[in-house]
Coordinates of C-alpha atoms and ligand atoms in Angstrom, one line a residue:
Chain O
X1 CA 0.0 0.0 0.0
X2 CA 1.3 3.3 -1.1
X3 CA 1.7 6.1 1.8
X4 CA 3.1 9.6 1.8
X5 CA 7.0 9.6 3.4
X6 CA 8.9 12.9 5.0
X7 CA 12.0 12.8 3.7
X8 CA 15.0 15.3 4.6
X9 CA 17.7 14.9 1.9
X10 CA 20.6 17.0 2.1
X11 CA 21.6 19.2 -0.8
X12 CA 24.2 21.3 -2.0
X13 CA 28.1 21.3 -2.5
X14 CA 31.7 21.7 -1.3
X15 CA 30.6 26.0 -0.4
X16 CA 27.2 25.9 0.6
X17 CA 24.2 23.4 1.2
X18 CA 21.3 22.4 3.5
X19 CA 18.9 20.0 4.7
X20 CA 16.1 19.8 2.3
X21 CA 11.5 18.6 3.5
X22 CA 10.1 16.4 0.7
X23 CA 7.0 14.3 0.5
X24 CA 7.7 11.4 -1.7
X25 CA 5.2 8.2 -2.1
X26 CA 6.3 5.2 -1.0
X27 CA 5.6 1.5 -1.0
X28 CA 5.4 -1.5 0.8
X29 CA 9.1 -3.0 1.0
X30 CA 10.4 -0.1 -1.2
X31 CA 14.5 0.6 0.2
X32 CA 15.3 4.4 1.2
X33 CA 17.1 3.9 -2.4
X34 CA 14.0 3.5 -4.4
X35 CA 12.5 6.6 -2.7
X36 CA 16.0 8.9 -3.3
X37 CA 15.3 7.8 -7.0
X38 CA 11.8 8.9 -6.8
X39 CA 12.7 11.9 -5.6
X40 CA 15.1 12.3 -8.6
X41 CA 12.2 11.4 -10.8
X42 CA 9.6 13.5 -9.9
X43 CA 10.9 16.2 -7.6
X44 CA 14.5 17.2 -8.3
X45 CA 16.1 16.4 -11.6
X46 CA 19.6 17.1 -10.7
X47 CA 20.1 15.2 -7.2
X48 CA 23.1 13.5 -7.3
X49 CA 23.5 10.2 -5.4
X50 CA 25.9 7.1 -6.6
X51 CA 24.5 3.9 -6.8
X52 CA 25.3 0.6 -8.9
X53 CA 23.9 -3.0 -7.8
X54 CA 20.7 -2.3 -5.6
X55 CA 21.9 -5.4 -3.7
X56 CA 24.3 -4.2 -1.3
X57 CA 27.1 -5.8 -3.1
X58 CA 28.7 -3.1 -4.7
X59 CA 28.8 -0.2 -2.2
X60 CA 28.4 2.6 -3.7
X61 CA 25.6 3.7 -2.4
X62 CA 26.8 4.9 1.3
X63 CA 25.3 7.5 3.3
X64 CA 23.9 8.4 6.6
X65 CA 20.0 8.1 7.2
X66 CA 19.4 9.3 10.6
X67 CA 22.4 10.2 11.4
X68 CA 23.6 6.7 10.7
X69 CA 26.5 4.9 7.9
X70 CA 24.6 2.6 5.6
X71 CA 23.8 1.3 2.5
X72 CA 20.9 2.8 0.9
X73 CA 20.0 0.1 -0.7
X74 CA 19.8 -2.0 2.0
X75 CA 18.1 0.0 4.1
X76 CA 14.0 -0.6 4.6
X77 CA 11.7 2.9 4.8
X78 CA 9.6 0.4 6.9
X79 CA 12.6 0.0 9.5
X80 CA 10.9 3.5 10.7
X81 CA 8.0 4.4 12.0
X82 CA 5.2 6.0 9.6
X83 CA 5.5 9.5 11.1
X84 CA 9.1 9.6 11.2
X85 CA 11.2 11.9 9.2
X86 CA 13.7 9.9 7.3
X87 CA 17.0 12.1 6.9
X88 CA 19.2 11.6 4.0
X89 CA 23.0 13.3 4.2
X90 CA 26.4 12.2 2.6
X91 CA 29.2 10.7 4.4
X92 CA 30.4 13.1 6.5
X93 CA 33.6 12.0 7.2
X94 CA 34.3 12.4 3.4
X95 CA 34.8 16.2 1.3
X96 CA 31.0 16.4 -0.3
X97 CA 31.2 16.6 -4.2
X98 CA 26.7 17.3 -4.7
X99 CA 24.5 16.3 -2.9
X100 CA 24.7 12.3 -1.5
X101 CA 28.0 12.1 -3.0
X102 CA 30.7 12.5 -1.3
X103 CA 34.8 11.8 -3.1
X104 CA 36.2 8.7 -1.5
X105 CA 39.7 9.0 -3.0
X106 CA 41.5 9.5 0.5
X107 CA 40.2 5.1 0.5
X108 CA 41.7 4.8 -2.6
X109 CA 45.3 6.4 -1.9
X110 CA 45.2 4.0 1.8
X111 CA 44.6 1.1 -0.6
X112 CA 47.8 2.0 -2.6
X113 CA 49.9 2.1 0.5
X114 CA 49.6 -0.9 1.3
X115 CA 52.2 -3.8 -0.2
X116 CA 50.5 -6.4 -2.0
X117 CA 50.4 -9.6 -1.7
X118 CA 54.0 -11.1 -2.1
X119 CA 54.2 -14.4 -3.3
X120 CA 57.5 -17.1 -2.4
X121 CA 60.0 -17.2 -4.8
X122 CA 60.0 -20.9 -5.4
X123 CA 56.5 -21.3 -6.0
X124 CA 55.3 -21.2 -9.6
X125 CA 51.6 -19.3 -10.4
X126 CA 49.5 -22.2 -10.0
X127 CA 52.1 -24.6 -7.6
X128 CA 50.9 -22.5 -4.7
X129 CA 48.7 -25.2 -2.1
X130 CA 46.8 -24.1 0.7
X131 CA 44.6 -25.5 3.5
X132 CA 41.2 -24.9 4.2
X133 CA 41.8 -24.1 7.7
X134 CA 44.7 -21.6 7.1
X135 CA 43.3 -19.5 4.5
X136 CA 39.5 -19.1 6.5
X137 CA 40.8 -16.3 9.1
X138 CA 41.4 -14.3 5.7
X139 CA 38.7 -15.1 3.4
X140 CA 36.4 -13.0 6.3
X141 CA 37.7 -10.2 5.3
X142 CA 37.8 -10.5 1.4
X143 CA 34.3 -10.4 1.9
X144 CA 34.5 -6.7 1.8
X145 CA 32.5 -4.7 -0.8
X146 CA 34.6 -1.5 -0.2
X147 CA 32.0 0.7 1.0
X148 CA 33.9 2.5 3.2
X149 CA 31.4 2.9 6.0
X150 CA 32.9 1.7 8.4
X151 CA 36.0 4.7 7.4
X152 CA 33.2 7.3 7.5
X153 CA 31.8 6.2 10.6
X154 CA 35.5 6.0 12.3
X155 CA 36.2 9.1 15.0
X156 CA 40.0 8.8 14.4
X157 CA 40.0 10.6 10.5
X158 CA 35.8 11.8 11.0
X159 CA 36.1 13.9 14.4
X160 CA 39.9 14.4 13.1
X161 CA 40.8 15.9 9.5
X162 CA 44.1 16.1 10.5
X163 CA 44.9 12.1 11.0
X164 CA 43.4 11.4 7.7
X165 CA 47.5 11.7 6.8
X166 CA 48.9 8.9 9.3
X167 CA 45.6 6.7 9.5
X168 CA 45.2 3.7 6.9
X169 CA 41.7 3.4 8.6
X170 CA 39.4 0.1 9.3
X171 CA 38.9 -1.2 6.4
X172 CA 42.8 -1.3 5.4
X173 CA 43.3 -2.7 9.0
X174 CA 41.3 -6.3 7.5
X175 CA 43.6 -5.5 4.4
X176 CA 46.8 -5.7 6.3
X177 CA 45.5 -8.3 8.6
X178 CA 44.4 -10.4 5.8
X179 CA 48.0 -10.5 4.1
X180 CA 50.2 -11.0 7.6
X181 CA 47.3 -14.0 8.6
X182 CA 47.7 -15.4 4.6
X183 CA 49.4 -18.5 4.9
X184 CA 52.0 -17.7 1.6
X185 CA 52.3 -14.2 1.8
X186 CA 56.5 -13.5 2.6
X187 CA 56.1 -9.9 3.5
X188 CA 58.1 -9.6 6.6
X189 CA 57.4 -6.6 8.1
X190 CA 53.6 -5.8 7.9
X191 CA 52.8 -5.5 11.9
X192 CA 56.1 -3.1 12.1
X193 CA 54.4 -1.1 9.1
X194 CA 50.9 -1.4 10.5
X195 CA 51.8 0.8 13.7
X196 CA 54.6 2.6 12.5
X197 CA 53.0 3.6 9.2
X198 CA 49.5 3.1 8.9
X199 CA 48.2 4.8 12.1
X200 CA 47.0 0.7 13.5
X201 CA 48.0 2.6 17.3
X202 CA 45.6 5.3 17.1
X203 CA 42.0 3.2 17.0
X204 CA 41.3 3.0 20.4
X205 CA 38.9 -0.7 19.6
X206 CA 35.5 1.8 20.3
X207 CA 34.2 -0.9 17.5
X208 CA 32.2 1.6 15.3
X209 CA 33.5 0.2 12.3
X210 CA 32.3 -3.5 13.4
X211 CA 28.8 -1.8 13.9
X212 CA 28.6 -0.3 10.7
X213 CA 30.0 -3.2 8.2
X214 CA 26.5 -4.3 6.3
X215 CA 28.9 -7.1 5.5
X216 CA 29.5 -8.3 9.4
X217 CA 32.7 -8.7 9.3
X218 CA 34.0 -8.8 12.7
X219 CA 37.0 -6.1 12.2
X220 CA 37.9 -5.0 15.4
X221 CA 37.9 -8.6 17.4
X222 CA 39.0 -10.6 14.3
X223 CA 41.8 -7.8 12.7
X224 CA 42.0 -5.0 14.9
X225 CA 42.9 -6.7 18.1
X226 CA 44.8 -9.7 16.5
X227 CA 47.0 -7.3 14.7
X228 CA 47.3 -5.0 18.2
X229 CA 48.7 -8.0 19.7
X230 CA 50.9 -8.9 17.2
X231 CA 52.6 -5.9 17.4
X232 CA 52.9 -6.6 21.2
X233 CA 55.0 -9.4 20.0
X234 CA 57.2 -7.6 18.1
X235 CA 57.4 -4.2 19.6
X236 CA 56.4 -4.1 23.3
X237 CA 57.1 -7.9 24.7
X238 CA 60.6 -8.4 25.9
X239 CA 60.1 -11.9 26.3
X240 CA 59.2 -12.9 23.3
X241 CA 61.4 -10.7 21.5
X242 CA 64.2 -12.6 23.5
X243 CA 62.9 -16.2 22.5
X244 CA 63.0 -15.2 19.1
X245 CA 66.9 -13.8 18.9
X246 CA 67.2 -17.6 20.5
X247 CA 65.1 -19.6 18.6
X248 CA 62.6 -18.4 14.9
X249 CA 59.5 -18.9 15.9
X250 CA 56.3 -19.0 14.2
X251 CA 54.5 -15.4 13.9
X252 CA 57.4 -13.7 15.1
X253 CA 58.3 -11.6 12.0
Chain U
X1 CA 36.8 23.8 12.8
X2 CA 37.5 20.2 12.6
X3 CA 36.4 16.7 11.8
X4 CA 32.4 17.0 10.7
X5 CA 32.4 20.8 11.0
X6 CA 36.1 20.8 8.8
X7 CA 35.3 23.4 5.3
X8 CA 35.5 20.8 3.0
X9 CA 32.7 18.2 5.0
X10 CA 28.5 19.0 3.6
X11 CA 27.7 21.9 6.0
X12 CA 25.6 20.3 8.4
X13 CA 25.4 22.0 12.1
X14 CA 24.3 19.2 14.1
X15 CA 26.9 17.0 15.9
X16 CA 24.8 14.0 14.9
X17 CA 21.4 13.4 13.0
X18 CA 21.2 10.3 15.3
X19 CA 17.1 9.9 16.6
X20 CA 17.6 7.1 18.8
X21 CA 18.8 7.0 22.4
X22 CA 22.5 6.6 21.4
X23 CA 23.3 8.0 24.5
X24 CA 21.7 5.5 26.8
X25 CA 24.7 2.8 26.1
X26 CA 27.4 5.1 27.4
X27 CA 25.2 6.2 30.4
X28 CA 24.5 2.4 31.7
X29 CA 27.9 1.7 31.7
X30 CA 29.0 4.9 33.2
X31 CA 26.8 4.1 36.2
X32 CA 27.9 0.5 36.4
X33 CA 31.1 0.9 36.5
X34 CA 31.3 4.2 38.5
X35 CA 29.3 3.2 41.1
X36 CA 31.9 -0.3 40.5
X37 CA 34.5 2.2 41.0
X38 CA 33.2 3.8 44.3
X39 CA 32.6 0.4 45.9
X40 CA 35.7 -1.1 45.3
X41 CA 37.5 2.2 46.8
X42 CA 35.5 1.9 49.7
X43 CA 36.2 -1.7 50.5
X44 CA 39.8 -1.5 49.7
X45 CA 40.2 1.1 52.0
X46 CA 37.6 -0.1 54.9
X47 CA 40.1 -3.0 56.0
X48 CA 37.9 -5.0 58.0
X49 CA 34.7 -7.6 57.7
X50 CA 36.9 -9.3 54.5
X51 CA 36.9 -12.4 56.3
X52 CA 34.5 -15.0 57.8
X53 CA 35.6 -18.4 58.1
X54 CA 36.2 -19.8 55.6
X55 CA 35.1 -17.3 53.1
X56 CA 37.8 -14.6 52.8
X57 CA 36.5 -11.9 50.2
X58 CA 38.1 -11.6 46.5
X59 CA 39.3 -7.8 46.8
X60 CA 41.6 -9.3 50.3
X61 CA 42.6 -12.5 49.2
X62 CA 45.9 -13.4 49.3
X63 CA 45.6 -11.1 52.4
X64 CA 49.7 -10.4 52.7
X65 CA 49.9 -8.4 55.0
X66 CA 50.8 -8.6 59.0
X67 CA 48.2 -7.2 59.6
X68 CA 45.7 -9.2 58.3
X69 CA 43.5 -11.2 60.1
X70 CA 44.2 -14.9 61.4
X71 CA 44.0 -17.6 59.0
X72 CA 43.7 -15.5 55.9
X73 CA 47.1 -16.1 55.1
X74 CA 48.4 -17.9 52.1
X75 CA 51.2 -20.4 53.2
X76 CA 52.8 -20.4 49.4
X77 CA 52.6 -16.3 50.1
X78 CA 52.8 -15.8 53.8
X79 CA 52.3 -12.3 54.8
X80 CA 55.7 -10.5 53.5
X81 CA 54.1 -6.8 54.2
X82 CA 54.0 -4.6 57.0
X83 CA 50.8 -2.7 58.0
X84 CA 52.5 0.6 58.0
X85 CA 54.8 2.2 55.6
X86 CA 56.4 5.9 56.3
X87 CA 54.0 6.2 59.0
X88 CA 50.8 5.3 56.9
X89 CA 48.8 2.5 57.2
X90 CA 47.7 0.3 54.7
X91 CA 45.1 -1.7 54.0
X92 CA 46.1 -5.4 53.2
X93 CA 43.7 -4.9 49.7
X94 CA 46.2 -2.1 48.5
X95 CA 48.6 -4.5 47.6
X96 CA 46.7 -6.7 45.7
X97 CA 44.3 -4.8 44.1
X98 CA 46.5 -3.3 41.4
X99 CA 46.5 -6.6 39.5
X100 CA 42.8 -7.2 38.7
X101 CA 42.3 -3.6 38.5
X102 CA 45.6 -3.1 36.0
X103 CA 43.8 -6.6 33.8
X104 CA 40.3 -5.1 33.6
X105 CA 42.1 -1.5 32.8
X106 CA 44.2 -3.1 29.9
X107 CA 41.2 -5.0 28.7
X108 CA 40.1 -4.9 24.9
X109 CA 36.3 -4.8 25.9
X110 CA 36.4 -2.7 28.7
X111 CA 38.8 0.3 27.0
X112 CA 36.1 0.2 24.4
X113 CA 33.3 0.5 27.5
X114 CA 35.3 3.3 29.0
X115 CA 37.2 5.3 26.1
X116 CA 33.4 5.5 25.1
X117 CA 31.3 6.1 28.5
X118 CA 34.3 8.3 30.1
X119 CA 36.4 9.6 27.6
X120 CA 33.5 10.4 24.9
X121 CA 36.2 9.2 22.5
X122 CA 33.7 8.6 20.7
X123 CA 30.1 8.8 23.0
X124 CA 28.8 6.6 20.2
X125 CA 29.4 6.2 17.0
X126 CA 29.0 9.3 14.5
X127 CA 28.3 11.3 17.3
X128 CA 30.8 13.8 17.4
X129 CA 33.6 13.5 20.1
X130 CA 34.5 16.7 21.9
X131 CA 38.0 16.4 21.6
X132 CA 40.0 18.6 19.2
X133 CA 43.3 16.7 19.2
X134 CA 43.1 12.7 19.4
X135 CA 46.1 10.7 19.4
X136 CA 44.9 7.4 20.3
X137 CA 47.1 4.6 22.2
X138 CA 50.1 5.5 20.8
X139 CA 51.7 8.1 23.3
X140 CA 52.1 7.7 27.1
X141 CA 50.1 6.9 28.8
X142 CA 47.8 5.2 26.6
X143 CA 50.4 2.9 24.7
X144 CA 50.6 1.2 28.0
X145 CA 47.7 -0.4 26.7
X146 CA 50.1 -2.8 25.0
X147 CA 51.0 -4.5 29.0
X148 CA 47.4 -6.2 28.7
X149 CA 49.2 -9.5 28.4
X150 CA 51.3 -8.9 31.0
X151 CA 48.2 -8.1 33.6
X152 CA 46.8 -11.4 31.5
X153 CA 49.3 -13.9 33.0
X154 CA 48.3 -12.0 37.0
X155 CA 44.9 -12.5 36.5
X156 CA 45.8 -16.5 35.9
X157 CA 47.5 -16.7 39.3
X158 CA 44.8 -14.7 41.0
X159 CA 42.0 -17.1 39.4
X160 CA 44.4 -19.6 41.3
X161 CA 44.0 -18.6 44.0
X162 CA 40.4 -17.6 44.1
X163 CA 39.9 -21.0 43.0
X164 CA 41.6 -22.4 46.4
X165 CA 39.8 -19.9 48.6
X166 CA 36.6 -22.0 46.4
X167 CA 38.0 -24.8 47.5
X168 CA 38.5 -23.8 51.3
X169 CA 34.7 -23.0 51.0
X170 CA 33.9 -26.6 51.2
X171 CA 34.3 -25.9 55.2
X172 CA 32.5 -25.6 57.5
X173 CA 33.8 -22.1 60.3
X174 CA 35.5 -25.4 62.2
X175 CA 37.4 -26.0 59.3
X176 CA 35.9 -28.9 58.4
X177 CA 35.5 -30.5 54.9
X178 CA 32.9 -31.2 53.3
X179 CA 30.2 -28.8 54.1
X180 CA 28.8 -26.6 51.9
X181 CA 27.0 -23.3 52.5
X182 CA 25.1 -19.7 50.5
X183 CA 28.9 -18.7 50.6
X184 CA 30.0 -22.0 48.5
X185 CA 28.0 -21.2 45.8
X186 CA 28.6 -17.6 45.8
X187 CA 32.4 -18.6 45.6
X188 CA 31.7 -20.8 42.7
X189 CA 29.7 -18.4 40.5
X190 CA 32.1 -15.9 41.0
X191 CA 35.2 -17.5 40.4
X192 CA 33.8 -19.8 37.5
X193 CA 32.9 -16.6 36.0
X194 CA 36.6 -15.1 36.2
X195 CA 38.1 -18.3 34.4
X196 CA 35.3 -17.3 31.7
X197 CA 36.4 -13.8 31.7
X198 CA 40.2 -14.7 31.4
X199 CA 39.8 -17.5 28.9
X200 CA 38.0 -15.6 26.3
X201 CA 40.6 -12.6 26.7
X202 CA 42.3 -11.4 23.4
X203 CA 45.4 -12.1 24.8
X204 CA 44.8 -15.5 25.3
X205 CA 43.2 -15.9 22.0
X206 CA 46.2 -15.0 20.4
X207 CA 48.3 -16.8 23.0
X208 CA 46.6 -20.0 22.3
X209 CA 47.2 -20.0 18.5
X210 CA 46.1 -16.1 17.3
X211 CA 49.8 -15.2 16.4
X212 CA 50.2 -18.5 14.2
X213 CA 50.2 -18.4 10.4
X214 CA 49.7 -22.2 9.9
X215 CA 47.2 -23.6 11.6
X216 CA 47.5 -27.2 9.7
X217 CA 50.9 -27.4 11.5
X218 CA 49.1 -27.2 15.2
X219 CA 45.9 -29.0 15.0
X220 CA 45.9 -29.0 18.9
X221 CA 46.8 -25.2 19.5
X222 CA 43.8 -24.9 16.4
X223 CA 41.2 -26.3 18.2
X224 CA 42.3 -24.3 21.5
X225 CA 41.8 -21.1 19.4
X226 CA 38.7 -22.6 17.9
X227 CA 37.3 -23.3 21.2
X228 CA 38.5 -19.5 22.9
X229 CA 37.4 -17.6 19.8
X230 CA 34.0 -19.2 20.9
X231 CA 34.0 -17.9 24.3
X232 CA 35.8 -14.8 22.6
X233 CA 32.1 -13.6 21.0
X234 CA 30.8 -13.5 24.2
X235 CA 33.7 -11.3 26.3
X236 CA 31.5 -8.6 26.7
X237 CA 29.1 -10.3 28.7
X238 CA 31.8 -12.1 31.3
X239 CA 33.6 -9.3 31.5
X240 CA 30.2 -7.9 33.1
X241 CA 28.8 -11.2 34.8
X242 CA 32.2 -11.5 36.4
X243 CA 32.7 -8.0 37.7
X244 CA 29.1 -8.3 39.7
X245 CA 30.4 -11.9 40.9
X246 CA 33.3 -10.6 42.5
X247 CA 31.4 -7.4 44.1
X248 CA 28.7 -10.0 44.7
X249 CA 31.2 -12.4 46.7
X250 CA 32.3 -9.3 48.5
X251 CA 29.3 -8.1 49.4
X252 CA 28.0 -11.6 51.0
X253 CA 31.4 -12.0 53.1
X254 CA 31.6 -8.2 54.3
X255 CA 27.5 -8.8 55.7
X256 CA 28.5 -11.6 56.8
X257 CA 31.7 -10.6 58.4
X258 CA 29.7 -7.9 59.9
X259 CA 27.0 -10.1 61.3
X260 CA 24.5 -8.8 59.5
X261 CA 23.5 -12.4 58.1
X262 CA 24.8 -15.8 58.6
X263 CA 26.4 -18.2 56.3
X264 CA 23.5 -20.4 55.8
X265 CA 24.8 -24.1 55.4
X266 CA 23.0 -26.9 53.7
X267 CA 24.8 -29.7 55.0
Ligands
SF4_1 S1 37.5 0.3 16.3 FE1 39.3 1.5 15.7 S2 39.2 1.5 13.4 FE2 37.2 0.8 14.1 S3 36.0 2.7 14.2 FE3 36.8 2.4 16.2 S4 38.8 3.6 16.2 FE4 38.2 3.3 14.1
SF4_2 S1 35.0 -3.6 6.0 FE1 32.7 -3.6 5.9 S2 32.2 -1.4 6.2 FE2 34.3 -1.4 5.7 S3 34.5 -1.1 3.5 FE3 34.4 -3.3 3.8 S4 32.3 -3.9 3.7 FE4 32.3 -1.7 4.0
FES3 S1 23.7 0.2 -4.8 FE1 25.3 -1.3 -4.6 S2 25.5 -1.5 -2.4 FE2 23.8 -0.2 -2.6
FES4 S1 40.6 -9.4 29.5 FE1 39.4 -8.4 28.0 S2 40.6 -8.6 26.3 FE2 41.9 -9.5 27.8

């Protein structure tokens, strides 16, 4: 059954721009998406929003609605109650661009900072074998869709333009966790690069980026944390540093 | 003007567009553990009704000092510490206290609980801390953080020996075995729910087989990881259970300590 929504979208640019009423029509199971695009249909021609998939797969279409990171497209109008006023900004952790769309490149230069995957020497493309059980800690995070909520919704670079320069951020925190918990990977030195270069001290584990992640993944317990304490092992545990000038062990690298 | 408010964010004035209570999280567990925080100061510093034979409360136990009341002592520990140092006196709990306290300080789920609830670092998320310079945990004091482990390995030995004063609790106030009274079973819960709280720790997640690349190589450290990562989900909730069955042990042996009830025994 159709009904009448209040919608708030935000509109404007990078000088200027405010909170916009509109009543839009909306339908039973309809996605705050389809309304945005009704909007654009019948109400405001030039509204700028990014969107690709409609299936929360590709993640383009982040925002906040209520004050809240999340996929647009994922997100029911009937999560809310009939009288409510649904409001629609951009990321705010991001520089706006029009309207919903913010530029994410500040994700894209993290992503290049980080070393790829480095594969041994003696194995050929193809030779390389792994187990099931050593690759599974890993293939949590590939699930990823690169939205970068859970980068807009993180206090370190949002309440703090000035760490956006030393902070890699949550969602290369899986990345870097993925490659040092990758069973072939030879890069020695990603935990001493993770805190010395890519800002891993400065989250304090308040877990917003778990909250956010439409994907689940659990980044702070699973990455986050395991990569802290790795870094105790190398940087702040005497003992273990000890054992392994005496003897190589396993995960000390 | 930083973070949300910086030029180059959409000009929005509010510090959030949240609508729901996101500020009732932080407010519980400022409460809880304030009023935690106020209790345990009081008892550490009362120095008297910690013990009741055979229950001798968790904050006091292993009571090491010369002053502490007969038959508290540990014999592994005797009582090594005077009652007075430069002219102050000292409660027995003082000496002790800094172990648990340092372990549930260093915590994963509990800096997350308070860097939220006292810090507003952030209140919630994308609600607007109101800090203007943030550093994190990597400058004293914070990056002290990194001792958790340390504080870890403590909190093993005191579940020792919480788990012996469990033990002695199968007296009777003769010091006989085999009885069993309220007090047992208050001593059980609380303890049972400290080995809970340690074993799904971080620390000993990534003790138990965490740091490892190849898990194929240590089937037996695999499944221990398996088996904490399990009890990892639920940290949150002993880290909480555990920290009302330790004020909850306390609080039965001080009124009991202080006459105002008696241990009831079932046989
Ligand atoms: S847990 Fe760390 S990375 Fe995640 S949002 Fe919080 S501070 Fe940022
Ligand atoms: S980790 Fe989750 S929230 Fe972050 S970019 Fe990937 S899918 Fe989005
Ligand atoms: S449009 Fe692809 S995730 Fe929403
Ligand atoms: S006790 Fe909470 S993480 Fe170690």
């Amino acid at each position: 059954m159709a009904r009448m929504l209040k919608l708030r979208i935000w509109r404007g640019d990078s000088n200027d721009g405010a909170l916009q009423d509109v009543q839009v029509e909306v339908n039973e199971g309809e996605v705050v998406l389809d309304v945005i695009h009704r909007v654009q249909a019948t109400q405001m021609g030039d509204l700028a929003v990014r969107w690709n998939c409609k299936a929360g797969k590709c993640g383009s279409c982040s925002m906040e609605i209520n004050g809240k990171p999340r996929l647009a497209c994922m997100t029911q109008v009937a999560a809310y109650g009939e009288e409510e006023t649904i409001t629609v900004t951009p990321l705010r952790a991001f520089p706006v661009i029009k309207d919903l769309v913010t530029d994410v490149s500040f994700n894209y230069k993290k992503a290049m900072e980080i070393p790829a995957y480095a594969h041994p020497d003696e194995l050929a493309p193809g030779e390389a074998r792994m187990e099931q059980i050593d690759v599974e800690r890993s293939q949590e995070f590939r699930k990823c869709i690169e939205c970068f909520l859970c980068q807009d919704t993180c206090h370190v670079i949002r309440d703090h333009e000035e760490n956006k320069k030393s902070f890699a951020g949550p969602r290369f925190f899986i990345r870097i966790a993925e490659l040092d918990m990758h069973p072939l990977d030879t890069l020695r030195n990603r935990k001493k690069t993770a805190q010395e270069e890519h800002g891993l001290g400065m989250c304090n584990i308040t877990k917003c980026c778990t909250e956010v992640c439409p994907e689940h993944i659990r980044i702070t317990d699973n990455a986050i944390i395991p990569m802290k304490e790795r870094v105790v092992d190398i940087k702040y545990d005497p003992a273990r540093w000890l054992g392994s000038k005496i003897r190589k062990r396993e995960g000390i690298v | 003007m930083s973070g949300v408010f910086s030029p180059s964010r959409a000009k929005i004035k509010e510090r959030t567009l949240r609508t729901d209570k996101w500020w009732l999280q932080p407010a519980i567990t400022f409460g809880v553990l304030f009023s935690f925080v106020i209790y345990a100061t009081f008892r550490a510093f009362e120095n008297k009704y910690y013990f009741a034979e055979p229950l001798i409360s968790p904050f006091y136990s292993p009571c090491l000092s010369a002053s502490c009341e007969p038959g508290t002592a540990l014999a592994i520990f005797g009582q090594p510490f005077n009652n007075q140092y430069f002219g102050i006196g000292i409660s027995p709990a003082l000496f002790i206290l800094i172990f648990p306290l340092g372990f549930r300080m260093t915590c994963y789920y509990y800096r997350k609980a308070y860097y939220r609830a006292f810090w507003l670092s952030p209140p919630a998320c994308a609600v607007a801390e109101p800090h203007t310079k943030y550093t994190g945990e990597t400058r004293a004091p914070l990056i002290l953080q990194n001792s958790h482990r340390w504080f870890f390995y403590a909190g093993l030995v005191f579940n020792l020996i919480l788990t012996w004063d469990t033990i002695l609790a199968f007296r009777n106030a003769e010091k006989e075995w085999g009885h069993m009274s309220v007090g047992t079973l208050v001593f059980l819960f609380s303890t049972t729910m400290l080995w809970l709280y340690s074993l799904s720790c971080h620390t000993c997640r990534h003790t138990l087989g965490g740091r490892l690349k190849h898990f194929s190589k240590h089937p037996v450290r695999y499944k221990a990881w398996t088996f904490v990562s399990a009890l990892n989900h639920k940290h949150p909730t002993f880290a909480w259970i555990s920290l009302f069955g330790v004020a909850g042990a306390d609080i039965y042996v001080r009124a009991v300590a202080s006459g105002a009830i008696t241990n009831f025994y079932f046989f």
